[in-house]
Amino acid sequence: MKLRYRFANQVVGVFVILAVALTVALIVLMGSNQRWFKKNFYYHSYFTTASDIAPGMPITFRGFTIGKVTAITLQEDNNVDVEFYIQEEFIDKANEDSLIQLVTSPLGGGQIIFHQGRMATDPPPEGAVIPTYDSKQGLRLREENRVIVLRSTDAIAQALDQIDPILSNVDLVLSNLAVLTDDLNATLRGEASGPVAGILAGAEGAVAELEQTVVRVNQVLDDTTEQINSLLGEVEGIASNLGETTAALRDPTGLVPMLLDPKGSLATLLDDDNVLFDQIVGIIADLELSIGSLQESIADVENFTEYLNTTQPQLTGILEEGRQTLDASQDVIESLRNNPLLRGGIPEAQEQPSTFESIRDEAF
Amino acid sequence: MGAIERIGAATIGRVRGLLYALGFMVDVFKQTFRFVTRRKVGSRVLTMQVLFTGVEALSVVATISLSLGAVIVIQGLSLLPQFGQGQLIFDVLIIVITRELGPLLTAVIVTARSGTAISTELGNMVISHEIEAYVVTGINPIRHIVAPRFIGVTLSTLLLNLYFNIFGLLGSFVVTQFVNPIPLGEYLNGMLASLSLTDVVSSVVKSIVFGAIIALIATYHGLQVERATTEIPVAAIRSVSHGITMLIIANAIITLVYYI
């Protein structure tokens, strides 16, 4: 009898126990490896598309798998809610400024890279939203240098990393250009309320005000010129009187020699029954009148000068404002002239008739 | 006999055969339950059946499993890294060995070895009137002949499938050392990360179903022998052909259920 038949029960027992033990060991190892008994911290992120994302996709941090995607859901607002977890042993790598980034390969497959925030904070609460790399919040965090972004070692991924921001910027520029074009069109139609429209409206108002101001200034200048002319006329009369008086004083045969002569006016003054005295008093009275008129004229000149002094800042301000308005208008017009979108496109080419004519083109 | 009569007779015969097979299957399940609850006489038969079907087939299963694992590793490591998907080798190993080919190849081995043996043995017992002797002495031949073989084949298929997986998954590590040496820890980590509990459950369910199919078909065709010894090889051939067909159909159904 063969040994195995004699000890059939033992052989079969070993056969069964060994298989069960190996299977149990395999399952225990599997559970340990797959962290069946460890806690996972679940978070959400919102992507614009679910392309290249699949449940089970690993979330890596510096090459280590720290979590996995568990569910993908399309939201009411057409955003894609990606639920994922971070393993308990890596949860300290997550902080408030963390980001996640979807990296895909042209050959297929992809992964989500976890970027750690630069500031050491507590992990975000379970269920919180971790922004994506390309979201507005993610862009802000990167611009503020609040997140540690490692460059990929893969050449294709590096190229994609370089292209992605450019494409994002191009997209942003195109969006801004479209908005700018719309605004500009609306501005040119006078329907917008933006700064350019404000400048144009301000320029238009300022030009109108400037015209009114110039008219007012011209009127003031005309009035002033007229007053000055009348004053100058009065001053001229006074000056001529003074000149005549001075000339009379300088004349040796004039009043003073006549007054100093023993036979002159002084003697006559003393002995002419106050005739000459009365004449002198009359002259003095005339002089006083002239001096009074002169004083009034001087007072008028002073008042006008004071008026000019008080009016000068306003005039200066009006002129400065007009100059600034003209500068701003010139800038706007210059920018509009330099904008290729407003030049009316590519000018229509003028067809140049050929000077050469083939023999076939000749009439026969 | 006209053509219509022949078709009618054939259909009736098929239906009767199907009903008989269904009745046989129900009776086997019923007697197997009684055998398990009141196991006394047939325990030695069960042990010997596990010995013949399981232990003696272990070398064949191990050889095939190691070879299959080696082929998958060699082919996978030569192809997958070219696409940067070298880590998929573990997924391929698990899909092929654990989920699909492991249970099916094990069942085919058991069918080829034990299915034919059981059909031949039961056919010989019918020819030598042993079955009639059981019936005459009041012993239920299903409970004392079929039930231990049913349990033994099913259990052996399950255990052989477990060994097939262990040899296929771990044995391929040995082959990997010749092609692309990697540490055992890294290999185990990669493999265990790819292996899911669903894969294990699917493999176990398949092997149990396959074992039951092999045992039922082998015992059914063995007991279908009536009086001539020439019927015995025919029964063995039918046991193998019907068994493999049913195995493939069952595999497709279970895989479909698994993916649904």
XYZ file of C-alpha atoms in Angstrom:
624
model
C 0.000 0.000 0.000
C 1.339 3.340 -1.001
C 2.311 5.730 1.729
C -0.054 8.394 0.559
C -2.980 6.016 0.706
C -2.017 4.863 4.171
C -1.810 8.439 5.406
C -4.531 9.744 3.127
C -6.277 11.618 5.912
C -3.069 13.410 6.953
C -2.101 14.206 3.370
C -5.519 15.603 2.588
C -5.532 17.502 5.893
C -2.195 19.123 5.100
C -3.410 19.831 1.571
C -6.527 21.589 2.849
C -4.934 23.414 5.770
C -2.035 24.676 3.674
C -4.361 26.024 0.988
C -6.595 27.723 3.539
C -3.625 29.143 5.454
C -2.020 30.526 2.316
C -5.316 32.025 1.217
C -5.912 33.624 4.596
C -2.368 34.973 4.617
C -2.884 36.373 1.138
C -6.106 38.085 2.172
C -4.511 39.511 5.320
C -1.570 40.825 3.323
C -3.981 42.231 0.782
C -5.963 43.981 3.497
C -2.814 45.374 5.035
C -1.491 46.535 1.691
C -4.788 48.051 0.649
C -5.315 49.693 4.050
C -8.650 48.065 4.791
C -8.379 48.992 8.459
C -6.954 52.496 8.157
C -8.805 55.797 7.947
C -9.025 57.844 4.797
C -9.758 61.572 4.712
C -12.193 62.471 1.959
C -12.134 65.773 0.053
C -13.714 67.289 -3.028
C -12.401 69.178 -6.026
C -14.229 70.670 -8.952
C -12.951 70.181 -12.489
C -14.421 71.533 -15.691
C -14.393 68.105 -17.342
C -14.184 64.468 -16.315
C -11.975 63.569 -19.261
C -8.911 61.583 -18.190
C -10.305 61.236 -14.672
C -11.517 57.875 -13.443
C -12.377 56.357 -10.084
C -9.305 54.661 -8.678
C -6.941 57.162 -10.244
C -3.996 57.681 -7.875
C -3.248 60.989 -6.221
C 0.484 61.373 -5.956
C 2.696 63.635 -3.910
C 6.354 63.753 -4.919
C 5.940 60.401 -6.627
C 4.184 58.701 -3.709
C 0.585 57.625 -3.959
C -1.149 59.364 -1.074
C -4.747 58.813 -2.087
C -7.175 57.840 -4.794
C -10.188 59.181 -6.632
C -13.349 57.518 -5.363
C -16.224 59.112 -7.268
C -16.964 61.521 -10.117
C -20.270 63.393 -10.283
C -21.606 65.940 -12.758
C -23.084 68.872 -10.856
C -26.067 71.060 -11.699
C -23.740 73.894 -12.695
C -21.928 71.518 -15.126
C -18.853 71.330 -12.942
C -17.449 67.881 -12.228
C -17.274 66.999 -8.566
C -14.325 64.687 -7.966
C -14.328 62.989 -4.593
C -11.024 61.605 -3.443
C -9.324 60.559 -0.252
C -5.945 61.146 1.282
C -4.498 58.360 3.371
C -4.194 58.821 7.090
C -0.415 58.589 7.081
C -0.135 61.419 4.517
C -2.821 63.730 5.867
C -0.210 65.999 7.451
C 0.963 66.868 3.930
C -2.349 68.584 3.256
C -2.890 72.149 4.402
C -5.106 75.120 3.655
C -3.280 76.241 0.495
C -2.967 72.794 -1.094
C -3.834 72.257 -4.751
C -4.425 69.243 -6.941
C -3.517 69.059 -10.613
C -4.626 66.622 -13.284
C -1.682 65.483 -15.387
C -2.365 63.364 -18.424
C -0.038 61.603 -20.794
C -0.506 61.672 -24.575
C 0.028 57.893 -24.517
C -2.917 57.437 -22.174
C -3.330 57.203 -18.458
C -2.995 60.013 -16.047
C -2.629 60.965 -12.462
C -3.584 63.678 -10.080
C -0.676 65.457 -8.472
C -1.046 66.938 -5.018
C 0.723 70.264 -4.423
C 1.394 71.178 -0.810
C 0.730 74.642 0.510
C 3.739 76.665 1.547
C 2.370 77.658 4.957
C 2.269 74.967 7.613
C -1.337 74.800 8.745
C -3.671 72.108 9.970
C -5.163 69.828 7.338
C -8.419 71.118 5.869
C -11.532 69.628 7.467
C -12.802 66.422 5.965
C -15.204 67.104 3.118
C -13.614 70.466 2.289
C -12.945 71.595 -1.258
C -9.324 71.567 -2.379
C -8.957 73.902 -5.380
C -7.581 72.652 -8.636
C -4.394 73.872 -10.232
C -6.114 75.770 -13.044
C -8.976 77.242 -11.067
C -9.113 80.941 -10.184
C -8.317 80.172 -6.584
C -5.481 77.906 -7.633
C -4.126 80.578 -9.949
C -4.292 83.112 -7.154
C -2.486 80.799 -4.735
C 0.238 80.216 -7.305
C 0.589 83.910 -8.098
C 0.871 84.676 -4.413
C 3.511 81.946 -4.146
C 1.529 80.201 -1.426
C 1.886 76.738 -2.861
C 4.921 74.579 -3.567
C 4.773 73.496 -7.193
C 7.400 70.991 -8.240
C 8.363 70.737 -11.873
C 7.727 67.395 -13.470
C 10.707 65.287 -14.552
C 8.862 63.935 -17.561
C 9.833 65.815 -20.727
C 6.327 65.634 -22.140
C 4.832 66.733 -18.861
C 7.336 69.594 -18.674
C 6.370 70.679 -22.147
C 2.727 70.479 -21.201
C 3.465 72.422 -18.017
C 5.013 75.153 -20.133
C 2.276 75.125 -22.701
C -0.581 75.066 -20.229
C 0.051 78.548 -18.743
C 0.576 79.946 -22.239
C -2.678 78.461 -23.404
C -4.350 79.755 -20.269
C -2.942 83.227 -20.903
C -3.952 83.088 -24.562
C -7.407 82.029 -23.516
C -7.525 84.837 -20.984
C -6.247 87.376 -23.503
C -8.795 86.293 -26.078
C -11.555 86.505 -23.507
C -10.388 89.940 -22.412
C -10.084 91.005 -26.045
C -13.625 89.925 -26.748
C -14.842 91.804 -23.696
C -12.722 94.811 -24.655
C -14.106 94.785 -28.175
C -17.637 94.646 -26.864
C -16.912 97.443 -24.403
C -15.222 99.480 -27.076
C -18.112 99.035 -29.445
C -20.514 99.948 -26.683
C -18.318 102.889 -25.766
C -18.200 104.131 -29.308
C -21.967 103.778 -29.430
C -22.133 105.742 -26.198
C -23.842 102.908 -24.357
C -21.112 101.924 -21.944
C -20.211 103.114 -18.507
C -16.569 102.105 -18.420
C -13.496 104.310 -17.917
C -12.936 104.906 -21.628
C -16.522 105.923 -21.996
C -16.061 108.161 -18.960
C -13.009 109.739 -20.524
C -14.793 110.332 -23.794
C -17.843 111.715 -22.057
C -15.600 113.847 -19.835
C -13.686 115.051 -22.865
C -16.883 115.991 -24.616
C -18.169 117.836 -21.555
C -14.844 119.461 -20.968
C -14.662 120.680 -24.553
C -18.150 122.149 -24.219
C -17.224 123.771 -20.932
C -14.025 125.008 -22.485
C -15.907 126.672 -25.253
C -18.182 128.374 -22.748
C -15.202 129.330 -20.660
C -13.410 130.800 -23.647
C -16.498 132.837 -24.462
C -16.665 134.075 -20.877
C -12.959 134.862 -20.870
C -13.316 136.761 -24.128
C -16.184 138.759 -22.676
C -14.159 139.505 -19.536
C -11.178 140.476 -21.618
C -13.325 142.758 -23.783
C -14.834 144.432 -20.727
C -11.456 144.754 -19.132
C -9.921 146.170 -22.273
C -12.718 148.689 -22.515
C -12.268 149.731 -18.898
C -8.534 149.924 -19.307
C -8.946 152.041 -22.403
C -11.232 154.460 -20.611
C -8.850 154.586 -17.686
C -5.940 155.136 -19.975
C -7.846 157.996 -21.591
C -8.372 159.606 -18.223
C -4.759 159.026 -17.219
C -3.644 160.462 -20.531
C -5.676 163.645 -19.891
C -4.244 163.922 -16.427
C -0.761 163.369 -17.734
C -1.234 166.046 -20.379
C -2.456 168.463 -17.712
C 0.553 167.663 -15.577
C 2.797 168.113 -18.595
C 1.309 171.427 -19.353
C 1.725 172.429 -15.722
C 5.324 171.329 -15.673
C 5.994 173.096 -18.953
C 4.429 176.210 -17.563
C 6.678 175.921 -14.522
C 9.761 175.443 -16.656
C 8.911 178.392 -18.928
C 11.122 181.437 -17.905
C 8.429 183.677 -19.077
C 5.869 181.614 -17.438
C 4.134 181.707 -14.162
C 7.082 181.433 -11.723
C 9.259 184.133 -13.257
C 6.235 186.226 -13.422
C 5.622 185.481 -9.790
C 9.227 186.221 -8.807
C 9.457 189.363 -10.885
C 9.091 192.591 -8.735
C 6.771 193.654 -11.361
C 5.512 190.323 -11.782
C 2.670 188.395 -10.528
C 3.846 188.077 -6.940
C 3.849 191.796 -6.487
C 0.711 191.903 -8.408
C -0.509 189.093 -6.226
C 0.197 191.151 -3.165
C -1.306 194.163 -4.664
C -3.979 193.235 -7.135
C -6.907 192.888 -4.853
C -6.531 189.142 -4.693
C -7.095 188.705 -8.380
C -4.028 186.625 -8.922
C -4.577 184.889 -5.632
C -8.016 183.963 -6.731
C -6.558 182.671 -9.969
C -4.053 180.602 -8.005
C -6.737 179.331 -5.723
C -8.742 178.403 -8.782
C -5.749 176.616 -10.275
C -5.206 174.789 -6.994
C -8.848 173.891 -6.945
C -8.477 172.572 -10.491
C -5.422 170.659 -9.397
C -7.270 169.191 -6.470
C -10.018 168.109 -8.829
C -7.455 166.573 -11.133
C -5.746 164.829 -8.245
C -9.118 163.536 -7.040
C -9.871 162.204 -10.487
C -6.395 160.712 -10.588
C -6.969 159.043 -7.213
C -10.268 157.601 -8.401
C -8.594 156.330 -11.517
C -5.799 154.781 -9.454
C -8.440 153.211 -7.184
C -10.196 151.814 -10.251
C -6.888 150.446 -11.511
C -6.258 148.907 -8.093
C -9.736 147.323 -8.072
C -9.228 145.972 -11.552
C -5.824 144.655 -10.620
C -7.330 142.994 -7.558
C -10.116 141.523 -9.719
C -7.534 140.220 -12.123
C -5.593 138.705 -9.217
C -8.701 136.913 -7.894
C -9.745 135.764 -11.356
C -6.307 134.505 -12.369
C -6.396 131.112 -10.458
C -9.783 130.322 -11.943
C -8.547 131.204 -15.383
C -5.402 129.220 -14.781
C -7.455 126.233 -13.544
C -9.824 126.448 -16.499
C -6.949 126.638 -18.932
C -5.121 123.736 -17.181
C -8.245 121.643 -17.162
C -8.751 122.361 -20.812
C -5.173 121.384 -21.546
C -5.513 118.081 -19.591
C -8.773 117.337 -21.345
C -7.139 117.918 -24.705
C -4.221 115.642 -23.666
C -6.594 112.876 -22.555
C -8.606 113.259 -25.736
C -5.408 113.083 -27.740
C -4.408 109.835 -25.891
C -7.793 108.268 -26.498
C -7.782 109.247 -30.133
C -4.194 107.973 -30.446
C -5.117 104.626 -28.823
C -8.164 104.285 -31.025
C -6.015 105.057 -34.038
C -3.454 102.414 -32.959
C -6.073 99.687 -32.281
C -5.976 97.294 -35.212
C -9.548 96.225 -34.563
C -10.842 99.727 -35.200
C -8.891 100.512 -38.290
C -11.517 99.005 -40.416
C -9.629 95.760 -41.014
C -7.331 95.154 -43.912
C -7.731 97.913 -46.484
C -9.084 96.810 -49.749
C -6.267 96.223 -52.179
C -6.276 98.388 -55.217
C -6.002 96.203 -58.224
C -3.145 97.277 -60.393
C -3.884 96.753 -64.057
C -1.149 94.855 -65.765
C 0.830 96.664 -68.384
C 1.564 93.437 -70.136
C -0.994 92.059 -72.490
C -0.763 88.689 -74.063
C -1.232 88.252 -77.752
C -4.244 86.123 -76.955
C -5.878 89.078 -75.190
C -5.741 91.211 -78.280
C -8.871 91.610 -80.299
C -8.914 89.882 -83.631
C -41.500 5.917 -38.516
C -41.990 9.248 -40.219
C -39.828 12.271 -39.868
C -42.345 14.015 -37.660
C -42.548 11.046 -35.354
C -38.766 10.909 -35.168
C -38.518 14.576 -34.328
C -41.255 14.252 -31.749
C -39.654 11.211 -30.185
C -36.257 12.923 -30.105
C -37.727 16.027 -28.492
C -39.573 13.995 -25.910
C -36.411 12.052 -25.246
C -34.422 15.266 -24.824
C -36.963 16.728 -22.471
C -37.112 13.556 -20.458
C -33.313 13.485 -20.311
C -33.221 17.080 -19.204
C -35.834 16.470 -16.547
C -33.960 13.389 -15.417
C -30.736 15.376 -15.207
C -32.477 18.103 -13.227
C -33.974 15.500 -10.913
C -30.561 13.893 -10.565
C -29.010 17.246 -9.715
C -31.644 18.011 -7.099
C -31.230 14.551 -5.607
C -27.451 14.985 -5.496
C -27.799 18.310 -3.669
C -30.259 16.776 -1.245
C -28.122 13.723 -0.543
C -24.998 15.864 -0.304
C -26.652 17.902 2.425
C -27.580 14.699 4.262
C -24.059 13.371 3.743
C -22.580 16.482 5.313
C -24.954 16.400 8.261
C -24.675 12.653 8.856
C -21.250 11.839 7.493
C -20.083 8.398 8.642
C -19.509 5.715 6.053
C -18.677 7.892 3.092
C -15.999 9.956 4.808
C -13.276 7.601 3.608
C -14.603 7.922 0.060
C -14.503 11.705 0.383
C -10.947 11.642 1.659
C -9.810 9.383 -1.144
C -11.626 11.543 -3.684
C -9.808 14.673 -2.443
C -6.581 12.710 -2.514
C -7.106 11.564 -6.080
C -8.607 14.745 -7.456
C -6.767 17.337 -5.410
C -3.462 16.120 -4.045
C -2.495 13.991 -7.019
C -3.348 16.810 -9.444
C -1.330 19.364 -7.530
C 1.860 18.757 -9.468
C 0.115 19.189 -12.786
C -1.677 22.317 -11.595
C 1.534 23.760 -10.161
C 3.441 23.115 -13.359
C 0.806 24.683 -15.561
C 0.378 27.628 -13.201
C 4.092 28.374 -13.012
C 4.432 28.088 -16.773
C 1.468 30.346 -17.376
C 2.763 32.908 -14.879
C 6.176 32.815 -16.525
C 4.733 33.348 -19.975
C 2.619 36.285 -18.800
C 5.557 37.892 -17.015
C 7.931 37.446 -19.934
C 5.460 38.713 -22.511
C 4.210 41.506 -20.276
C 7.647 42.772 -19.320
C 8.722 42.809 -22.928
C 5.662 44.674 -24.169
C 4.137 46.844 -21.470
C 7.219 48.960 -20.568
C 7.396 50.069 -24.192
C 4.168 51.961 -23.555
C 5.216 53.140 -20.107
C 2.687 50.809 -18.501
C 5.038 48.341 -16.841
C 3.012 48.396 -13.639
C 0.090 46.826 -15.506
C 1.903 43.488 -15.409
C 0.288 42.798 -12.032
C -3.178 43.595 -13.362
C -2.606 41.264 -16.301
C -1.361 38.530 -13.975
C -4.409 38.847 -11.746
C -6.890 38.996 -14.602
C -5.428 35.960 -16.314
C -4.491 33.775 -13.358
C -6.942 34.723 -10.630
C -10.021 35.815 -12.478
C -10.162 33.898 -15.758
C -7.710 31.205 -16.687
C -6.921 29.977 -13.168
C -10.364 28.602 -12.339
C -11.010 27.462 -15.907
C -7.691 25.680 -16.421
C -7.966 24.034 -13.020
C -11.461 22.840 -13.894
C -10.265 21.517 -17.253
C -7.457 19.603 -15.520
C -9.915 18.158 -13.003
C -12.326 17.240 -15.799
C -9.624 15.533 -17.789
C -8.279 13.629 -14.825
C -11.118 13.064 -12.365
C -14.203 13.545 -14.550
C -13.236 10.701 -16.829
C -12.143 8.604 -13.872
C -15.435 9.068 -12.049
C -17.488 8.314 -15.161
C -15.449 5.208 -15.865
C -15.584 4.053 -12.249
C -19.349 4.538 -11.929
C -19.914 2.935 -15.340
C -17.932 -0.094 -14.237
C -19.929 -0.220 -11.007
C -23.126 -0.249 -13.039
C -21.794 -2.973 -15.341
C -20.664 -5.068 -12.367
C -24.080 -4.592 -10.721
C -22.596 -2.871 -7.668
C -25.182 -0.128 -7.922
C -27.934 -2.714 -7.992
C -26.394 -4.288 -4.896
C -26.511 -0.924 -3.105
C -30.151 -0.511 -4.065
C -31.018 -4.075 -3.083
C -29.434 -3.663 0.345
C -31.348 -0.434 0.889
C -28.371 1.897 0.544
C -28.960 5.042 -1.446
C -26.244 4.987 -4.141
C -26.498 8.771 -4.630
C -25.737 9.443 -0.991
C -22.972 6.869 -0.652
C -21.375 7.019 -4.089
C -22.215 10.322 -5.720
C -22.351 12.716 -2.730
C -18.766 12.111 -1.492
C -17.476 12.405 -5.060
C -19.504 15.595 -5.559
C -18.086 17.135 -2.399
C -14.578 15.807 -3.067
C -14.415 17.118 -6.616
C -15.899 20.500 -5.691
C -13.566 20.895 -2.708
C -10.579 19.719 -4.701
C -11.316 22.125 -7.533
C -11.562 24.967 -5.041
C -8.305 24.029 -3.331
C -6.490 23.420 -6.602
C -7.636 26.829 -7.792
C -6.197 28.406 -4.653
C -2.909 26.598 -5.260
C -3.026 27.605 -8.908
C -3.318 31.258 -7.860
C -0.578 30.994 -5.278
C 1.814 29.263 -7.632
C 0.873 31.483 -10.537
C 1.223 34.766 -8.663
C 4.168 33.958 -6.442
C 5.873 31.584 -8.832
C 6.020 34.251 -11.465
C 8.240 36.188 -9.073
C 10.910 33.539 -9.576
C 10.655 33.955 -13.318
C 10.758 37.739 -12.946
C 14.154 37.457 -11.271
C 15.595 36.084 -14.495
C 14.000 38.728 -16.703
C 13.738 41.867 -14.613
C 15.007 41.345 -11.055
C 12.979 43.290 -8.491
C 12.857 42.935 -4.680
C 10.267 40.562 -3.247
C 8.702 43.351 -1.192
C 8.217 45.541 -4.217
C 6.778 42.630 -6.176
C 4.377 41.736 -3.363
C 3.343 45.352 -2.871
C 2.588 45.797 -6.540
C 0.690 42.549 -6.768
C -1.284 43.016 -3.576
C -2.166 46.548 -4.574
C -3.643 45.279 -7.818
C -5.407 42.284 -6.258
C -8.855 43.083 -4.974
C -11.190 41.103 -2.765
C -13.638 40.945 -5.649
C -11.047 39.106 -7.708
C -10.569 36.547 -4.944
C -14.317 36.085 -4.424
C -14.902 35.766 -8.150
C -12.212 33.128 -8.419
C -13.575 31.162 -5.449
C -17.140 31.285 -6.748
C -16.027 30.124 -10.172
C -14.023 27.210 -8.816
C -16.918 26.033 -6.610
C -19.384 26.220 -9.509
C -16.925 24.524 -11.853
C -16.260 21.731 -9.347
C -19.992 21.121 -8.918
C -20.499 21.033 -12.704
C -17.639 18.548 -13.191
C -18.904 16.256 -10.439
C -22.519 16.373 -11.580
C -21.732 15.700 -15.239
C -19.194 12.964 -14.471
C -21.453 11.082 -12.073
C -24.478 11.567 -14.326
C -22.752 10.122 -17.385
C -21.196 7.332 -15.281
C -24.571 6.255 -14.024
C -26.013 6.495 -17.546
C -24.098 3.325 -18.493
C -26.548 0.442 -18.677
C -25.117 -2.948 -19.563
C -22.214 -2.999 -22.047
C -18.571 -2.200 -21.233
C -18.334 -0.362 -24.524
C -20.598 2.276 -23.065
C -17.972 3.211 -20.477
C -15.521 5.067 -22.746
C -18.455 6.749 -24.444
C -19.637 7.962 -21.047
C -16.135 9.193 -20.237
C -15.887 11.074 -23.528
C -19.329 12.613 -23.021
C -18.351 13.548 -19.499
C -15.310 15.463 -20.758
C -16.972 17.117 -23.754
C -20.132 18.121 -21.922
C -18.127 19.142 -18.888
C -15.795 21.492 -20.774
C -18.703 22.985 -22.704
C -20.642 23.636 -19.528
C -17.521 25.044 -17.857
C -16.989 27.604 -20.603
C -20.665 28.600 -20.578
C -20.655 28.930 -16.799
C -17.432 30.930 -16.929
C -18.983 33.350 -19.396
C -22.107 33.736 -17.267
C -20.175 34.342 -14.041
C -17.821 36.784 -15.749
C -20.810 38.601 -17.178
C -22.427 38.791 -13.755
C -19.129 39.972 -12.283
C -18.821 42.841 -14.772
C -22.475 43.789 -14.544
